[in-house]
Short mmCIF file of C-alpha atoms in Angstrom, two decimals:
data_model
loop_
_atom_site.label_atom_id
_atom_site.label_comp_id
_atom_site.label_asym_id
_atom_site.label_seq_id
_atom_site.Cartn_x
_atom_site.Cartn_y
_atom_site.Cartn_z
CA UNK A 29 6.87 2.25 -17.32
CA UNK A 30 6.13 5.84 -16.35
CA UNK A 31 4.22 6.38 -13.14
CA UNK A 32 2.24 9.38 -12.01
CA UNK A 33 3.68 11.47 -9.22
CA UNK A 34 2.86 11.57 -5.52
CA UNK A 35 1.16 8.45 -4.19
CA UNK A 36 -1.90 9.03 -2.03
CA UNK A 37 -0.12 8.09 1.19
CA UNK A 38 2.46 10.81 0.52
CA UNK A 39 -0.28 13.34 -0.14
CA UNK A 40 -2.05 12.37 3.06
CA UNK A 41 1.11 12.96 5.04
CA UNK A 42 1.67 16.24 3.24
CA UNK A 43 -1.85 17.39 4.04
CA UNK A 44 -1.53 16.42 7.68
CA UNK A 45 1.62 18.48 8.00
CA UNK A 46 -0.03 21.46 6.34
CA UNK A 47 -3.07 21.29 8.55
CA UNK A 48 -0.86 21.09 11.60
CA UNK A 49 0.82 24.32 10.50
CA UNK A 50 4.35 22.96 10.79
CA UNK A 51 6.22 25.48 8.70
CA UNK A 52 7.21 23.80 5.45
CA UNK A 53 6.18 20.56 3.83
CA UNK A 54 8.72 18.43 1.94
CA UNK A 55 8.01 18.14 -1.78
CA UNK A 56 9.44 15.78 -4.37
CA UNK A 57 13.07 16.37 -5.30
CA UNK A 58 14.06 17.89 -1.97
CA UNK A 59 12.18 21.16 -2.38
CA UNK A 60 9.77 22.38 0.28
CA UNK A 61 6.22 23.65 -0.04
CA UNK A 62 5.40 26.04 2.83
CA UNK A 63 2.25 25.33 4.77
CA UNK A 64 -0.46 28.00 4.98
CA UNK A 65 0.41 29.22 1.48
CA UNK A 66 -1.65 30.13 -1.59
CA UNK A 67 -2.21 27.00 -3.69
CA UNK A 68 -3.96 26.77 -7.04
CA UNK A 69 -4.34 24.11 -9.71
CA UNK A 70 -3.93 24.70 -13.43
CA UNK A 71 -5.90 22.19 -15.47
CA UNK A 72 -5.86 21.60 -19.22
CA UNK A 73 -8.51 19.89 -21.34
CA UNK A 74 -8.83 18.42 -24.84
CA UNK A 75 -5.18 17.51 -25.44
CA UNK A 76 -2.70 16.30 -26.08
CA UNK A 77 -1.81 18.20 -29.23
CA UNK A 78 1.85 17.95 -30.16
CA UNK A 79 2.79 21.53 -31.04
CA UNK A 80 0.94 23.31 -28.26
CA UNK A 81 1.18 20.73 -25.48
CA UNK A 82 4.91 20.25 -25.95
CA UNK A 83 5.53 24.00 -25.70
CA UNK A 84 3.34 24.17 -22.60
CA UNK A 85 5.26 21.33 -20.95
CA UNK A 86 8.53 23.11 -21.72
CA UNK A 87 7.24 26.29 -20.08
CA UNK A 88 5.90 24.53 -17.01
CA UNK A 89 9.15 22.65 -16.53
CA UNK A 90 11.15 25.89 -16.74
CA UNK A 91 8.95 27.38 -14.02
CA UNK A 92 8.84 24.33 -11.75
CA UNK A 93 5.08 23.99 -12.12
CA UNK A 94 2.95 20.86 -12.02
CA UNK A 95 -0.49 20.85 -13.62
CA UNK A 96 -3.34 18.44 -14.31
CA UNK A 97 -4.10 17.27 -17.86
CA UNK A 98 -7.46 15.74 -18.80
CA UNK A 99 -6.85 13.85 -22.03
CA UNK A 100 -9.06 12.86 -24.94
CA UNK A 101 -8.61 9.10 -25.31
CA UNK A 102 -8.51 8.91 -29.07
CA UNK A 103 -5.53 11.32 -29.10
CA UNK A 104 -3.38 9.34 -26.66
CA UNK A 105 -1.82 6.73 -28.95
CA UNK A 106 -0.45 9.21 -31.48
CA UNK A 107 0.95 11.35 -28.66
CA UNK A 108 2.21 8.61 -26.39
CA UNK A 109 5.62 10.23 -25.85
CA UNK A 110 3.97 13.47 -24.71
CA UNK A 111 1.71 11.65 -22.27
CA UNK A 112 4.65 9.70 -20.88
CA UNK A 113 6.52 12.97 -20.47
CA UNK A 114 3.60 14.45 -18.51
CA UNK A 115 3.77 11.57 -16.08
CA UNK A 116 7.56 11.65 -15.80
CA UNK A 117 7.53 15.39 -15.05
CA UNK A 118 5.03 15.04 -12.23
CA UNK A 119 1.80 16.22 -13.78
CA UNK A 120 -1.47 14.57 -12.83
CA UNK A 121 -3.14 12.85 -15.77
CA UNK A 122 -6.88 12.44 -16.02
CA UNK A 123 -9.64 11.18 -18.26
CA UNK A 124 -11.67 13.50 -20.54
CA UNK A 125 -13.52 10.65 -22.28
CA UNK A 126 -12.68 9.01 -25.57
CA UNK A 127 -14.31 11.43 -28.01
CA UNK A 128 -15.47 14.40 -25.92
CA UNK A 129 -19.14 13.50 -25.91
CA UNK A 130 -21.36 15.15 -23.32
CA UNK A 131 -22.08 12.29 -20.93
CA UNK A 132 -25.54 13.46 -19.87
CA UNK A 133 -26.72 13.42 -23.50
CA UNK A 134 -25.92 9.78 -24.32
CA UNK A 135 -27.07 6.40 -23.05
CA UNK A 136 -25.51 5.19 -19.78
CA UNK A 137 -23.73 2.27 -21.47
CA UNK A 138 -22.23 4.57 -24.08
CA UNK A 139 -21.10 7.01 -21.39
CA UNK A 140 -19.45 4.18 -19.49
CA UNK A 141 -17.61 3.09 -22.65
CA UNK A 142 -16.39 6.64 -23.31
CA UNK A 143 -14.77 6.69 -19.87
CA UNK A 144 -13.58 3.08 -19.78
CA UNK A 145 -11.92 3.20 -23.19
CA UNK A 146 -9.77 6.17 -22.20
CA UNK A 147 -9.01 4.57 -18.84
CA UNK A 148 -7.75 1.50 -20.67
CA UNK A 149 -5.57 3.58 -22.99
CA UNK A 150 -3.98 5.35 -20.03
CA UNK A 151 -3.40 2.11 -18.16
CA UNK A 152 -1.78 0.55 -21.21
CA UNK A 153 0.62 3.46 -21.56
CA UNK A 154 1.26 4.47 -17.94
CA UNK A 155 0.23 1.50 -15.85
CA UNK A 156 -2.64 0.97 -13.46
CA UNK A 157 -3.83 3.74 -11.23
CA UNK A 158 -6.71 6.09 -10.60
CA UNK A 159 -7.26 8.48 -13.49
CA UNK A 160 -9.72 11.11 -12.35
CA UNK A 161 -12.49 12.18 -14.69
CA UNK A 162 -13.34 15.58 -16.06
CA UNK A 163 -16.60 15.09 -17.94
CA UNK A 164 -16.92 17.21 -21.09
CA UNK A 165 -18.76 20.46 -20.31
CA UNK A 166 -18.60 19.48 -16.63
CA UNK A 167 -21.83 17.50 -16.90
CA UNK A 168 -22.72 13.93 -15.91
CA UNK A 169 -26.06 12.14 -15.67
CA UNK A 170 -27.89 12.50 -12.36
CA UNK A 171 -26.40 10.09 -9.83
CA UNK A 172 -23.61 8.94 -12.17
CA UNK A 173 -20.57 7.35 -10.55
CA UNK A 174 -17.67 6.35 -12.79
CA UNK A 175 -15.64 4.98 -9.91
CA UNK A 176 -13.20 7.90 -9.56
CA UNK A 177 -13.30 11.49 -8.31
CA UNK A 178 -14.57 13.99 -10.88
CA UNK A 179 -13.20 17.47 -11.42
CA UNK A 180 -14.95 20.61 -12.59
CA UNK A 181 -13.50 24.15 -12.08
CA UNK A 182 -14.20 27.51 -10.48
CA UNK A 183 -12.21 29.81 -12.81
CA UNK A 184 -13.17 29.61 -16.50
CA UNK A 185 -11.68 32.29 -18.76
CA UNK A 186 -13.50 30.82 -21.80
CA UNK A 187 -10.21 30.60 -23.66
CA UNK A 188 -11.81 28.49 -26.40
CA UNK A 189 -14.12 31.37 -27.23
CA UNK A 190 -11.87 34.44 -27.29
CA UNK A 191 -8.52 32.85 -28.23
CA UNK A 192 -7.01 36.10 -26.99
CA UNK A 193 -3.96 35.77 -24.75
CA UNK A 194 -4.43 39.06 -22.92
CA UNK A 195 -8.16 38.56 -22.36
CA UNK A 196 -7.69 35.00 -21.09
CA UNK A 197 -4.86 35.93 -18.72
CA UNK A 198 -6.80 38.88 -17.36
CA UNK A 199 -9.93 36.79 -16.76
CA UNK A 200 -7.89 34.36 -14.69
CA UNK A 201 -5.99 36.99 -12.72
CA UNK A 202 -9.20 38.89 -11.94
CA UNK A 203 -10.92 35.80 -10.51
CA UNK A 204 -8.27 33.52 -9.04
CA UNK A 205 -7.97 32.99 -5.30
CA UNK A 206 -6.28 30.39 -3.11
CA UNK A 207 -7.83 26.98 -3.77
CA UNK A 208 -8.93 27.77 -7.31
CA UNK A 209 -9.10 25.13 -10.04
CA UNK A 210 -8.42 26.95 -13.31
CA UNK A 211 -9.77 25.63 -16.61
CA UNK A 212 -7.72 26.02 -19.81
CA UNK A 213 -7.24 24.11 -23.07
CA UNK A 214 -3.74 23.18 -24.19
CA UNK A 215 -4.81 22.90 -27.83
CA UNK A 216 -4.73 26.67 -28.42
CA UNK A 217 -1.45 28.63 -28.74
CA UNK A 218 -3.10 31.63 -27.09
CA UNK A 219 -4.06 29.50 -24.08
CA UNK A 220 -0.49 28.27 -23.69
CA UNK A 221 0.77 31.85 -23.79
CA UNK A 222 -1.88 32.94 -21.28
CA UNK A 223 -1.12 30.04 -18.93
CA UNK A 224 2.58 30.85 -18.77
CA UNK A 225 1.85 34.55 -18.32
CA UNK A 226 -0.48 33.72 -15.42
CA UNK A 227 2.10 31.43 -13.83
CA UNK A 228 4.73 34.17 -13.94
CA UNK A 229 2.39 36.73 -12.40
CA UNK A 230 0.95 34.50 -9.69
CA UNK A 231 4.33 33.12 -8.68
CA UNK A 232 5.40 36.73 -8.12
CA UNK A 233 2.37 37.08 -5.85
CA UNK A 234 3.36 34.02 -3.80
CA UNK A 235 1.12 31.38 -5.34
CA UNK A 236 2.15 27.72 -5.57
CA UNK A 237 0.92 25.55 -8.46
CA UNK A 238 -0.01 21.99 -7.56
CA UNK A 239 -2.06 19.19 -9.11
CA UNK A 240 -5.76 18.89 -8.35
CA UNK A 241 -5.12 15.86 -6.17
CA UNK A 242 -2.50 17.75 -4.19
CA UNK A 243 -4.75 20.81 -3.94
CA UNK A 244 -7.53 18.83 -2.30
CA UNK A 245 -5.20 17.15 0.20
CA UNK A 246 -3.54 20.47 1.03
CA UNK A 247 -7.00 21.82 1.88
CA UNK A 248 -7.81 18.82 4.05
CA UNK A 249 -10.24 17.29 1.54
CA UNK A 250 -10.08 13.52 1.08
CA UNK A 251 -11.04 12.75 -2.55
CA UNK A 252 -13.99 10.40 -2.97
CA UNK A 253 -15.08 8.40 -6.01
CA UNK A 254 -18.22 9.72 -7.65
CA UNK A 255 -17.95 13.21 -6.19
CA UNK A 256 -17.45 16.33 -8.33
CA UNK A 257 -14.84 18.82 -7.10
CA UNK A 258 -14.95 22.47 -8.21
CA UNK A 259 -12.17 23.94 -6.08
CA UNK A 260 -9.63 22.95 -3.47
CA UNK A 261 -12.36 23.25 -0.84
CA UNK A 262 -14.45 20.58 -2.47
#
């Protein structure tokens, strides 16, 4: 049974070391992540989709990058091997509802089912755990609490709109800063190309790519259920 990477207690220790400024922080596999560095989180919505997501995973693995994938529940079963691979390769896996309905436009019971059904699909495939939620369009009903941290973004290149690799990459590079959560969609070939181009450029500039969960801990933020996070600062 595949498990997601980096238990919370390991992240807490990692964050404590970073905040103490003790040089470098051990990372999985014997590598080290220097403290006081530039961390960002790549996030991908609306997948998995076999052709594009598989190519993205290949590119991320070649570059030693971990990302966060928010999955549509109804697409999980037919792409179970891809989802298992995400977990095995250290990516954080999250919930993007069952059918991508805007949660603030439907009845509370229906919204709860959209989230719970995807949670159940992930638990069946990967085992129990906390699968953070990215609500479609970043919107939830006033006061909603689905029992897990929720994730929005602070860099949105609107890749779904332009489907232009150069334009998407430039929009990210012009707006990214340490602590950014970057929104992309792994269902578009142009977004995959842009993501890998951005990784290459930002790695040259000294950026480190981590999961959203890691990003928060590295910034000294303890994730809380029911709270929406837009960047590594909260």
